[in-house]
Amino acid sequence: MHRIEKTANLIRSFNNYKSNKLEEYKFISEVCNYFDYIKDEPLSASDLEFLKYISNAVGIPHYYDLLNKFEKNNNLSNISLNTISSLIYESTLHVDENLKIHRYQKEILNQFSPDKNNRYFLSATTSFGKTFLVYEIIRKLEYKNIALIFPTIALLSENFQKLISSPEYKYFNKFSIHTLSDVPILGEYNLFIYTPERYLSFIDKHKNIPLDFVFIDEIYKIDNEYLIDSENKENERDTAYRITLHEILSKARDILLVGPYIEFPEKEDTTINQSFNNFLNENGFEIINFNKYEIVLKKIISMKNGTNKITDDLNITLISSEKKFIKIHKIISSLLNIPENVLLYTKGTTTAENTIKDILELKPLVNSKNLSTQLKKFIQHLEKNFNIRDKDNNTWILINALKNRIGIHHGRIPKYIQKEIVELFNQGSLNVLISTTTITEGVNTSAKNLVVLSHYKGKKVLKSFDAKNIVGRAGRFLHHYSGRVLILDSKFKEIFESKGDVIKYKNYDEATKKDEIDLFITDDKYLNAKDKILKLDILAEIQSENIPNGIISMFKTVSFHDKLDIYRKIKGLNSEEINQIKLLIRNINSSKLSINYDGLKIILYIIKPIITDTALKNIIDRESPTKHGNSYPIIIYMLSTYIETGFLGCVRYQLVKNRENIDNAIRKTADLIFNIFKFQLVKYLGVFNIMYKFHQSILNNSSIDKEVGIDRLLIKLEYNAVTEKGRLASDYGAPQKIIDYYEAEENDNIKNSFDDFETEKFEQLSNILDK
């Protein structure tokens, strides 16, 4: 289409928009599409004046600013009345001299007022800028005690780093920022940045800290059916989110709940579940729905056999007889030649790695000699620290991928490596990134192109919500006008275009089956007669054991019955078993944390009946003998290996004991440490620990705070560190040797052994920790 015709069409759309004949979100798409076209055209002074005017007319002046990124000089030489009007309007969007928000963010910001309760449920597109908006709300209302709840440690550390080190967030310099659950001293201004699980741990230790404002990200996780993460137990994640929200409702006046593309139930439709509307009404929340407002346009192309037109200058021809990985290689090669970067979505960790192996067997995508300095440092670091080969002499696939400027991102790669891969991709050192559903949680990439390879997440078919969330990762606000989505799996598009299920909230629906934990976070009006009787029976059991509420209510994602079961087993231990547990506790609290096998075996047998996680239960059930004839659950060997030799020691354990190949060994080790140990084992051992210390306090007629338990082991498992700076470094996503440096009380011998990559990361981190 000719340029004049495109401009005429946009003006026609603008007139329709002004006369309410064209919906606002559709006009945004048309303006975005026009900028995407015009960025490659020569621009006159009058063109710039028109573009300035139209970007402000649509309420997103950032579109005009973005022209600079495409090497367009957008300095205005002509200033007409329309331009002056645009500049005046644009000034109203500034929150300070350097930062401005767009109109739709401002509409939300304007709804927050200090003289009323501000409770909103915001659903918006991935490009909307929801988290950025939160910080402006905080500045506007001058809150003093704030909690920000993010779904992952990755997002926690990203926001922690941003607030500490970015000049545009200097307002937050007056805040004491807390990311660890134990907070020794509060400041006048406090900002708590947590995951739901860590928030629950925080309130176990600090029960009565009022909050002025709470923001909860990815709030759709209250509904198990909305969960997209196929790598963790979903029924536990939605429980943690719902308990967290339940606790916050009584602690904070102002609350903002946020998620993408959430389908809301119509109030008048009696044929659909109304539990979510019940929640909104009873807790004073208003819905803000910007689901259709794509600030970055999505161009969706279904890739067929034959010729596929990608741009006016690029066609990609796929042949039906070609294997899938050959088609993928062809698509990536074509996009890199434009040149544009590529994000690939696939269903799981093994599939992601195998896809890259297949691609690397073909013609190289890039010149492997043309690597950035930062990427070279990273590769050298990995080659030094992951210099492990399996029985077939294979090395880790990730290292070979990085040498070809390809990144791999999934939940079974060490966290600091995941973080660096995303940074390298965003800065252009990597131009291909393959990922699983981890791209929808805590991964903000600068991907122009998304290639969809599957309509699955693990073994489960994606839902409409999942597909929209994945598509939303193509194109990034302030980087692109449009993102391109190339779909190689036709069923994915069917799912994407289908109507999604409405969000539900089981604690506000009498008909929904509830487990024991839900009984105590559900109002009686939403419990049936059987539920109410069960709840009273449980309370009577607790009372019969004389366990204080402050004790039994800790570790909220474990049921009261399970805690009672643990407590009764502890009361039934004989003197020899108690002595073995005390020996374990002494070993854990010695200068060099170590494991007493017999003491830990007793504890594992106590907690095993309440464990629901299949993987954890399996490695407790499986036993292996020692050379002395004693037999212990294999988890004890694994745990001891981890404490003594870290991540790489566990990888070697998998290679030797289980004869795994190197890629499987690293995936299984990451799953063991970052999922099973960090989330599952910690929870159950934590329940044992609090009940053991409570029982000891009764026997010794002492305060529970004076009793010594396995707390140090729990901290090690949760953070991979026990010192405060070590834990902060772990949260931040530091390499292991930097964590070791802080754990060893800042030992210079460790510091002097840092490689170039570690030295650079240490300098960045030390500046943050020193603040």
PDB file of C-alpha atoms in Angstrom, residues 518-767:
ATOM      1  CA  ASP A 518      -9.087 -23.831  52.616  1.00  0.00           C
ATOM      2  CA  LEU A 519     -11.445 -24.372  55.542  1.00  0.00           C
ATOM      3  CA  PHE A 520      -9.536 -21.797  57.547  1.00  0.00           C
ATOM      4  CA  ILE A 521      -9.280 -19.137  54.841  1.00  0.00           C
ATOM      5  CA  THR A 522     -12.943 -19.408  53.841  1.00  0.00           C
ATOM      6  CA  ASP A 523     -15.808 -17.558  55.477  1.00  0.00           C
ATOM      7  CA  ASP A 524     -18.428 -19.869  57.024  1.00  0.00           C
ATOM      8  CA  LYS A 525     -21.038 -18.681  54.527  1.00  0.00           C
ATOM      9  CA  TYR A 526     -19.068 -20.489  51.789  1.00  0.00           C
ATOM     10  CA  LEU A 527     -18.660 -23.728  53.754  1.00  0.00           C
ATOM     11  CA  ASN A 528     -21.202 -26.526  53.584  1.00  0.00           C
ATOM     12  CA  ALA A 529     -22.415 -28.326  56.705  1.00  0.00           C
ATOM     13  CA  LYS A 530     -19.780 -31.083  56.407  1.00  0.00           C
ATOM     14  CA  ASP A 531     -17.004 -28.498  56.050  1.00  0.00           C
ATOM     15  CA  LYS A 532     -18.153 -26.652  59.166  1.00  0.00           C
ATOM     16  CA  ILE A 533     -18.218 -29.811  61.265  1.00  0.00           C
ATOM     17  CA  LEU A 534     -14.743 -30.806  60.051  1.00  0.00           C
ATOM     18  CA  LYS A 535     -13.410 -27.354  60.874  1.00  0.00           C
ATOM     19  CA  LEU A 536     -14.775 -27.530  64.442  1.00  0.00           C
ATOM     20  CA  ASP A 537     -13.328 -31.039  64.917  1.00  0.00           C
ATOM     21  CA  ILE A 538      -9.875 -29.840  63.863  1.00  0.00           C
ATOM     22  CA  LEU A 539     -10.027 -26.868  66.217  1.00  0.00           C
ATOM     23  CA  ALA A 540     -10.992 -29.208  69.048  1.00  0.00           C
ATOM     24  CA  GLU A 541      -7.994 -31.441  68.308  1.00  0.00           C
ATOM     25  CA  ILE A 542      -5.660 -28.462  68.393  1.00  0.00           C
ATOM     26  CA  GLN A 543      -7.125 -27.352  71.696  1.00  0.00           C
ATOM     27  CA  SER A 544      -6.717 -30.844  73.160  1.00  0.00           C
ATOM     28  CA  GLU A 545      -2.976 -30.701  72.465  1.00  0.00           C
ATOM     29  CA  ASN A 546      -2.696 -27.181  73.947  1.00  0.00           C
ATOM     30  CA  ILE A 547      -0.787 -25.888  70.927  1.00  0.00           C
ATOM     31  CA  PRO A 548      -0.913 -22.068  70.801  1.00  0.00           C
ATOM     32  CA  ASN A 549      -2.374 -20.488  67.665  1.00  0.00           C
ATOM     33  CA  GLY A 550       0.909 -18.691  67.024  1.00  0.00           C
ATOM     34  CA  ILE A 551       2.621 -22.088  66.668  1.00  0.00           C
ATOM     35  CA  ILE A 552       0.008 -24.156  64.835  1.00  0.00           C
ATOM     36  CA  SER A 553      -0.675 -21.363  62.323  1.00  0.00           C
ATOM     37  CA  MET A 554       2.929 -21.257  61.083  1.00  0.00           C
ATOM     38  CA  PHE A 555       3.779 -22.888  57.732  1.00  0.00           C
ATOM     39  CA  LYS A 556       0.338 -22.061  56.429  1.00  0.00           C
ATOM     40  CA  THR A 557       0.547 -24.208  53.302  1.00  0.00           C
ATOM     41  CA  VAL A 558       0.611 -27.330  55.512  1.00  0.00           C
ATOM     42  CA  SER A 559      -2.693 -28.436  57.057  1.00  0.00           C
ATOM     43  CA  PHE A 560      -3.397 -28.403  60.797  1.00  0.00           C
ATOM     44  CA  HIS A 561      -3.984 -32.170  60.749  1.00  0.00           C
ATOM     45  CA  ASP A 562      -0.549 -32.753  59.261  1.00  0.00           C
ATOM     46  CA  LYS A 563       1.047 -30.510  61.878  1.00  0.00           C
ATOM     47  CA  LEU A 564      -0.782 -32.374  64.628  1.00  0.00           C
ATOM     48  CA  ASP A 565       0.407 -35.669  63.161  1.00  0.00           C
ATOM     49  CA  ILE A 566       4.021 -34.449  63.264  1.00  0.00           C
ATOM     50  CA  TYR A 567       3.628 -33.167  66.834  1.00  0.00           C
ATOM     51  CA  ARG A 568       2.209 -36.455  68.092  1.00  0.00           C
ATOM     52  CA  LYS A 569       5.030 -38.429  66.470  1.00  0.00           C
ATOM     53  CA  ILE A 570       7.586 -36.136  68.125  1.00  0.00           C
ATOM     54  CA  LYS A 571       5.927 -36.715  71.494  1.00  0.00           C
ATOM     55  CA  GLY A 572       6.248 -40.477  70.919  1.00  0.00           C
ATOM     56  CA  LEU A 573      10.008 -40.494  70.204  1.00  0.00           C
ATOM     57  CA  ASN A 574      12.170 -42.572  72.551  1.00  0.00           C
ATOM     58  CA  SER A 575      15.298 -41.252  74.248  1.00  0.00           C
ATOM     59  CA  GLU A 576      17.692 -42.760  71.679  1.00  0.00           C
ATOM     60  CA  GLU A 577      15.795 -41.142  68.799  1.00  0.00           C
ATOM     61  CA  ILE A 578      15.798 -37.783  70.619  1.00  0.00           C
ATOM     62  CA  ASN A 579      19.569 -38.108  71.158  1.00  0.00           C
ATOM     63  CA  GLN A 580      20.145 -38.770  67.442  1.00  0.00           C
ATOM     64  CA  ILE A 581      18.080 -35.718  66.520  1.00  0.00           C
ATOM     65  CA  LYS A 582      20.044 -33.593  69.011  1.00  0.00           C
ATOM     66  CA  LEU A 583      23.289 -34.858  67.470  1.00  0.00           C
ATOM     67  CA  LEU A 584      21.964 -33.802  64.057  1.00  0.00           C
ATOM     68  CA  ILE A 585      21.128 -30.366  65.467  1.00  0.00           C
ATOM     69  CA  ARG A 586      24.644 -29.999  66.901  1.00  0.00           C
ATOM     70  CA  ASN A 587      26.175 -30.917  63.528  1.00  0.00           C
ATOM     71  CA  ILE A 588      23.939 -28.444  61.715  1.00  0.00           C
ATOM     72  CA  ASN A 589      24.874 -25.632  64.095  1.00  0.00           C
ATOM     73  CA  SER A 590      28.608 -26.396  64.177  1.00  0.00           C
ATOM     74  CA  SER A 591      31.056 -24.155  62.318  1.00  0.00           C
ATOM     75  CA  LYS A 592      30.898 -26.518  59.327  1.00  0.00           C
ATOM     76  CA  LEU A 593      27.298 -27.479  58.701  1.00  0.00           C
ATOM     77  CA  SER A 594      27.060 -31.254  58.296  1.00  0.00           C
ATOM     78  CA  ILE A 595      24.434 -34.009  58.419  1.00  0.00           C
ATOM     79  CA  ASN A 596      24.037 -36.766  60.980  1.00  0.00           C
ATOM     80  CA  TYR A 597      22.504 -39.544  58.889  1.00  0.00           C
ATOM     81  CA  ASP A 598      20.689 -41.334  61.717  1.00  0.00           C
ATOM     82  CA  GLY A 599      19.097 -38.159  63.087  1.00  0.00           C
ATOM     83  CA  LEU A 600      17.919 -37.003  59.670  1.00  0.00           C
ATOM     84  CA  LYS A 601      16.553 -40.478  58.878  1.00  0.00           C
ATOM     85  CA  ILE A 602      14.344 -40.317  61.985  1.00  0.00           C
ATOM     86  CA  ILE A 603      12.992 -36.905  60.936  1.00  0.00           C
ATOM     87  CA  LEU A 604      12.353 -38.053  57.366  1.00  0.00           C
ATOM     88  CA  TYR A 605      10.324 -41.012  58.613  1.00  0.00           C
ATOM     89  CA  ILE A 606       8.286 -38.626  60.768  1.00  0.00           C
ATOM     90  CA  ILE A 607       7.434 -36.258  57.912  1.00  0.00           C
ATOM     91  CA  LYS A 608       7.069 -38.839  55.125  1.00  0.00           C
ATOM     92  CA  PRO A 609       3.334 -39.616  55.708  1.00  0.00           C
ATOM     93  CA  ILE A 610       2.312 -35.973  55.173  1.00  0.00           C
ATOM     94  CA  ILE A 611       4.393 -35.396  52.025  1.00  0.00           C
ATOM     95  CA  THR A 612       2.315 -34.950  48.868  1.00  0.00           C
ATOM     96  CA  ASP A 613       5.115 -34.222  46.391  1.00  0.00           C
ATOM     97  CA  THR A 614       5.775 -37.432  44.450  1.00  0.00           C
ATOM     98  CA  ALA A 615       9.408 -36.670  43.609  1.00  0.00           C
ATOM     99  CA  LEU A 616      10.313 -35.909  47.231  1.00  0.00           C
ATOM    100  CA  LYS A 617       8.486 -38.956  48.513  1.00  0.00           C
ATOM    101  CA  ASN A 618      10.277 -41.151  45.986  1.00  0.00           C
ATOM    102  CA  ILE A 619      13.794 -40.210  47.136  1.00  0.00           C
ATOM    103  CA  ILE A 620      12.785 -40.755  50.765  1.00  0.00           C
ATOM    104  CA  ASP A 621      11.244 -44.170  50.008  1.00  0.00           C
ATOM    105  CA  ARG A 622      14.290 -45.373  48.036  1.00  0.00           C
ATOM    106  CA  GLU A 623      17.099 -46.474  50.312  1.00  0.00           C
ATOM    107  CA  SER A 624      20.716 -47.405  49.723  1.00  0.00           C
ATOM    108  CA  PRO A 625      23.135 -49.162  52.092  1.00  0.00           C
ATOM    109  CA  THR A 626      26.453 -47.784  53.282  1.00  0.00           C
ATOM    110  CA  LYS A 627      29.647 -49.835  53.337  1.00  0.00           C
ATOM    111  CA  HIS A 628      29.004 -50.373  57.048  1.00  0.00           C
ATOM    112  CA  GLY A 629      25.700 -52.090  56.357  1.00  0.00           C
ATOM    113  CA  ASN A 630      23.355 -49.306  57.450  1.00  0.00           C
ATOM    114  CA  SER A 631      20.647 -48.269  55.011  1.00  0.00           C
ATOM    115  CA  TYR A 632      19.478 -44.673  54.466  1.00  0.00           C
ATOM    116  CA  PRO A 633      17.056 -42.880  52.135  1.00  0.00           C
ATOM    117  CA  ILE A 634      18.950 -41.685  49.061  1.00  0.00           C
ATOM    118  CA  ILE A 635      17.841 -38.104  49.764  1.00  0.00           C
ATOM    119  CA  ILE A 636      20.275 -38.101  52.711  1.00  0.00           C
ATOM    120  CA  TYR A 637      23.207 -38.870  50.413  1.00  0.00           C
ATOM    121  CA  MET A 638      22.009 -36.228  47.970  1.00  0.00           C
ATOM    122  CA  LEU A 639      21.540 -33.628  50.681  1.00  0.00           C
ATOM    123  CA  SER A 640      24.919 -34.360  52.238  1.00  0.00           C
ATOM    124  CA  THR A 641      26.568 -34.119  48.813  1.00  0.00           C
ATOM    125  CA  TYR A 642      24.874 -30.778  48.155  1.00  0.00           C
ATOM    126  CA  ILE A 643      25.973 -29.297  51.493  1.00  0.00           C
ATOM    127  CA  GLU A 644      29.549 -30.517  51.102  1.00  0.00           C
ATOM    128  CA  THR A 645      30.162 -29.989  47.371  1.00  0.00           C
ATOM    129  CA  GLY A 646      27.341 -27.764  46.088  1.00  0.00           C
ATOM    130  CA  PHE A 647      25.541 -27.908  42.756  1.00  0.00           C
ATOM    131  CA  LEU A 648      28.406 -29.446  40.784  1.00  0.00           C
ATOM    132  CA  GLY A 649      28.901 -32.172  43.372  1.00  0.00           C
ATOM    133  CA  CYS A 650      25.252 -33.159  42.882  1.00  0.00           C
ATOM    134  CA  VAL A 651      25.753 -33.194  39.102  1.00  0.00           C
ATOM    135  CA  ARG A 652      28.665 -35.604  39.529  1.00  0.00           C
ATOM    136  CA  TYR A 653      26.479 -37.723  41.825  1.00  0.00           C
ATOM    137  CA  GLN A 654      23.906 -38.029  39.011  1.00  0.00           C
ATOM    138  CA  LEU A 655      26.609 -38.883  36.467  1.00  0.00           C
ATOM    139  CA  VAL A 656      28.226 -41.579  38.610  1.00  0.00           C
ATOM    140  CA  LYS A 657      25.321 -43.073  40.583  1.00  0.00           C
ATOM    141  CA  ASN A 658      22.577 -42.847  37.961  1.00  0.00           C
ATOM    142  CA  ARG A 659      24.728 -42.987  34.799  1.00  0.00           C
ATOM    143  CA  GLU A 660      22.936 -39.948  33.393  1.00  0.00           C
ATOM    144  CA  ASN A 661      24.139 -37.984  30.372  1.00  0.00           C
ATOM    145  CA  ILE A 662      25.418 -34.501  31.183  1.00  0.00           C
ATOM    146  CA  ASP A 663      22.294 -32.591  30.136  1.00  0.00           C
ATOM    147  CA  ASN A 664      19.968 -34.853  32.149  1.00  0.00           C
ATOM    148  CA  ALA A 665      22.326 -34.684  35.128  1.00  0.00           C
ATOM    149  CA  ILE A 666      22.240 -30.885  35.208  1.00  0.00           C
ATOM    150  CA  ARG A 667      18.454 -30.755  34.725  1.00  0.00           C
ATOM    151  CA  LYS A 668      17.823 -33.288  37.492  1.00  0.00           C
ATOM    152  CA  THR A 669      20.246 -31.542  39.842  1.00  0.00           C
ATOM    153  CA  ALA A 670      18.598 -28.171  39.261  1.00  0.00           C
ATOM    154  CA  ASP A 671      15.181 -29.702  39.895  1.00  0.00           C
ATOM    155  CA  LEU A 672      16.452 -31.369  43.075  1.00  0.00           C
ATOM    156  CA  ILE A 673      18.001 -28.216  44.517  1.00  0.00           C
ATOM    157  CA  PHE A 674      15.746 -25.419  43.227  1.00  0.00           C
ATOM    158  CA  ASN A 675      12.394 -27.205  43.476  1.00  0.00           C
ATOM    159  CA  ILE A 676      12.549 -30.233  45.784  1.00  0.00           C
ATOM    160  CA  PHE A 677      15.023 -28.933  48.379  1.00  0.00           C
ATOM    161  CA  LYS A 678      14.208 -25.233  48.198  1.00  0.00           C
ATOM    162  CA  PHE A 679      10.397 -25.468  48.275  1.00  0.00           C
ATOM    163  CA  GLN A 680       9.254 -28.953  49.211  1.00  0.00           C
ATOM    164  CA  LEU A 681      11.791 -30.266  51.713  1.00  0.00           C
ATOM    165  CA  VAL A 682      12.095 -26.906  53.478  1.00  0.00           C
ATOM    166  CA  LYS A 683       8.364 -26.817  54.089  1.00  0.00           C
ATOM    167  CA  TYR A 684       8.095 -30.238  55.695  1.00  0.00           C
ATOM    168  CA  LEU A 685      11.318 -29.958  57.677  1.00  0.00           C
ATOM    169  CA  GLY A 686      10.121 -26.539  58.810  1.00  0.00           C
ATOM    170  CA  VAL A 687       6.934 -28.047  60.258  1.00  0.00           C
ATOM    171  CA  PHE A 688       8.994 -30.662  62.091  1.00  0.00           C
ATOM    172  CA  ASN A 689      11.345 -27.971  63.394  1.00  0.00           C
ATOM    173  CA  ILE A 690       8.664 -25.717  64.894  1.00  0.00           C
ATOM    174  CA  MET A 691       6.825 -28.647  66.480  1.00  0.00           C
ATOM    175  CA  TYR A 692      10.068 -30.127  67.836  1.00  0.00           C
ATOM    176  CA  LYS A 693      11.118 -26.817  69.401  1.00  0.00           C
ATOM    177  CA  PHE A 694       7.633 -26.319  70.854  1.00  0.00           C
ATOM    178  CA  HIS A 695       7.733 -29.785  72.437  1.00  0.00           C
ATOM    179  CA  GLN A 696      11.217 -29.137  73.821  1.00  0.00           C
ATOM    180  CA  SER A 697      10.061 -25.813  75.272  1.00  0.00           C
ATOM    181  CA  ILE A 698       7.315 -27.654  77.195  1.00  0.00           C
ATOM    182  CA  LEU A 699       9.763 -30.290  78.462  1.00  0.00           C
ATOM    183  CA  ASN A 700      12.301 -27.636  79.469  1.00  0.00           C
ATOM    184  CA  ASN A 701       9.727 -25.099  80.670  1.00  0.00           C
ATOM    185  CA  SER A 702      11.395 -22.517  78.471  1.00  0.00           C
ATOM    186  CA  SER A 703      10.572 -20.071  75.682  1.00  0.00           C
ATOM    187  CA  ILE A 704      10.421 -21.620  72.217  1.00  0.00           C
ATOM    188  CA  ASP A 705      12.785 -18.869  71.013  1.00  0.00           C
ATOM    189  CA  LYS A 706      15.499 -20.279  73.293  1.00  0.00           C
ATOM    190  CA  GLU A 707      15.265 -23.787  71.845  1.00  0.00           C
ATOM    191  CA  VAL A 708      17.752 -24.799  69.154  1.00  0.00           C
ATOM    192  CA  GLY A 709      16.528 -26.678  66.108  1.00  0.00           C
ATOM    193  CA  ILE A 710      17.450 -27.261  62.469  1.00  0.00           C
ATOM    194  CA  ASP A 711      16.824 -23.620  61.473  1.00  0.00           C
ATOM    195  CA  ARG A 712      20.292 -23.246  59.966  1.00  0.00           C
ATOM    196  CA  LEU A 713      19.695 -26.180  57.618  1.00  0.00           C
ATOM    197  CA  LEU A 714      16.349 -24.673  56.555  1.00  0.00           C
ATOM    198  CA  ILE A 715      18.029 -21.363  55.734  1.00  0.00           C
ATOM    199  CA  LYS A 716      20.715 -23.167  53.731  1.00  0.00           C
ATOM    200  CA  LEU A 717      18.122 -25.069  51.716  1.00  0.00           C
ATOM    201  CA  GLU A 718      15.956 -22.038  51.006  1.00  0.00           C
ATOM    202  CA  TYR A 719      18.740 -19.611  50.096  1.00  0.00           C
ATOM    203  CA  ASN A 720      21.811 -21.790  49.419  1.00  0.00           C
ATOM    204  CA  ALA A 721      23.449 -19.547  52.039  1.00  0.00           C
ATOM    205  CA  VAL A 722      23.203 -18.818  55.762  1.00  0.00           C
ATOM    206  CA  THR A 723      24.745 -15.350  56.202  1.00  0.00           C
ATOM    207  CA  GLU A 724      22.681 -12.248  55.461  1.00  0.00           C
ATOM    208  CA  LYS A 725      24.889 -11.057  52.602  1.00  0.00           C
ATOM    209  CA  GLY A 726      25.167 -14.597  51.273  1.00  0.00           C
ATOM    210  CA  ARG A 727      21.381 -14.895  51.146  1.00  0.00           C
ATOM    211  CA  LEU A 728      21.028 -11.504  49.449  1.00  0.00           C
ATOM    212  CA  ALA A 729      23.672 -12.510  46.907  1.00  0.00           C
ATOM    213  CA  SER A 730      21.778 -15.744  46.251  1.00  0.00           C
ATOM    214  CA  ASP A 731      18.495 -13.869  45.744  1.00  0.00           C
ATOM    215  CA  TYR A 732      20.242 -11.440  43.425  1.00  0.00           C
ATOM    216  CA  GLY A 733      21.371 -14.321  41.240  1.00  0.00           C
ATOM    217  CA  ALA A 734      25.101 -14.300  41.943  1.00  0.00           C
ATOM    218  CA  PRO A 735      27.489 -17.061  40.826  1.00  0.00           C
ATOM    219  CA  GLN A 736      28.270 -19.631  43.516  1.00  0.00           C
ATOM    220  CA  LYS A 737      31.791 -18.414  44.208  1.00  0.00           C
ATOM    221  CA  ILE A 738      30.490 -14.938  45.104  1.00  0.00           C
ATOM    222  CA  ILE A 739      28.023 -16.525  47.531  1.00  0.00           C
ATOM    223  CA  ASP A 740      30.918 -18.570  48.961  1.00  0.00           C
ATOM    224  CA  TYR A 741      32.900 -15.338  49.438  1.00  0.00           C
ATOM    225  CA  TYR A 742      30.168 -13.824  51.612  1.00  0.00           C
ATOM    226  CA  GLU A 743      29.563 -17.110  53.419  1.00  0.00           C
ATOM    227  CA  ALA A 744      33.266 -17.245  54.336  1.00  0.00           C
ATOM    228  CA  GLU A 745      33.051 -13.759  55.913  1.00  0.00           C
ATOM    229  CA  GLU A 746      34.409 -12.007  52.813  1.00  0.00           C
ATOM    230  CA  ASN A 747      37.501 -14.154  52.475  1.00  0.00           C
ATOM    231  CA  ASP A 748      39.981 -12.488  50.110  1.00  0.00           C
ATOM    232  CA  ASN A 749      41.431 -15.827  48.991  1.00  0.00           C
ATOM    233  CA  ILE A 750      38.062 -16.625  47.376  1.00  0.00           C
ATOM    234  CA  LYS A 751      37.809 -13.130  45.906  1.00  0.00           C
ATOM    235  CA  ASN A 752      41.269 -13.417  44.345  1.00  0.00           C
ATOM    236  CA  SER A 753      40.180 -16.590  42.566  1.00  0.00           C
ATOM    237  CA  PHE A 754      37.266 -14.900  40.747  1.00  0.00           C
ATOM    238  CA  ASP A 755      37.347 -15.159  36.956  1.00  0.00           C
ATOM    239  CA  ASP A 756      36.549 -12.110  34.788  1.00  0.00           C
ATOM    240  CA  PHE A 757      32.822 -12.853  34.737  1.00  0.00           C
ATOM    241  CA  GLU A 758      32.652 -13.331  38.516  1.00  0.00           C
ATOM    242  CA  THR A 759      34.710 -10.186  39.125  1.00  0.00           C
ATOM    243  CA  GLU A 760      32.318  -8.102  37.023  1.00  0.00           C
ATOM    244  CA  LYS A 761      29.248  -9.526  38.777  1.00  0.00           C
ATOM    245  CA  PHE A 762      30.875  -9.054  42.179  1.00  0.00           C
ATOM    246  CA  GLU A 763      31.517  -5.356  41.488  1.00  0.00           C
ATOM    247  CA  GLN A 764      27.878  -4.873  40.504  1.00  0.00           C
ATOM    248  CA  LEU A 765      26.588  -6.753  43.543  1.00  0.00           C
ATOM    249  CA  SER A 766      28.936  -5.212  46.113  1.00  0.00           C
ATOM    250  CA  ASN A 767      27.715  -1.740  45.115  1.00  0.00           C
TER     251      ASN A 767
END
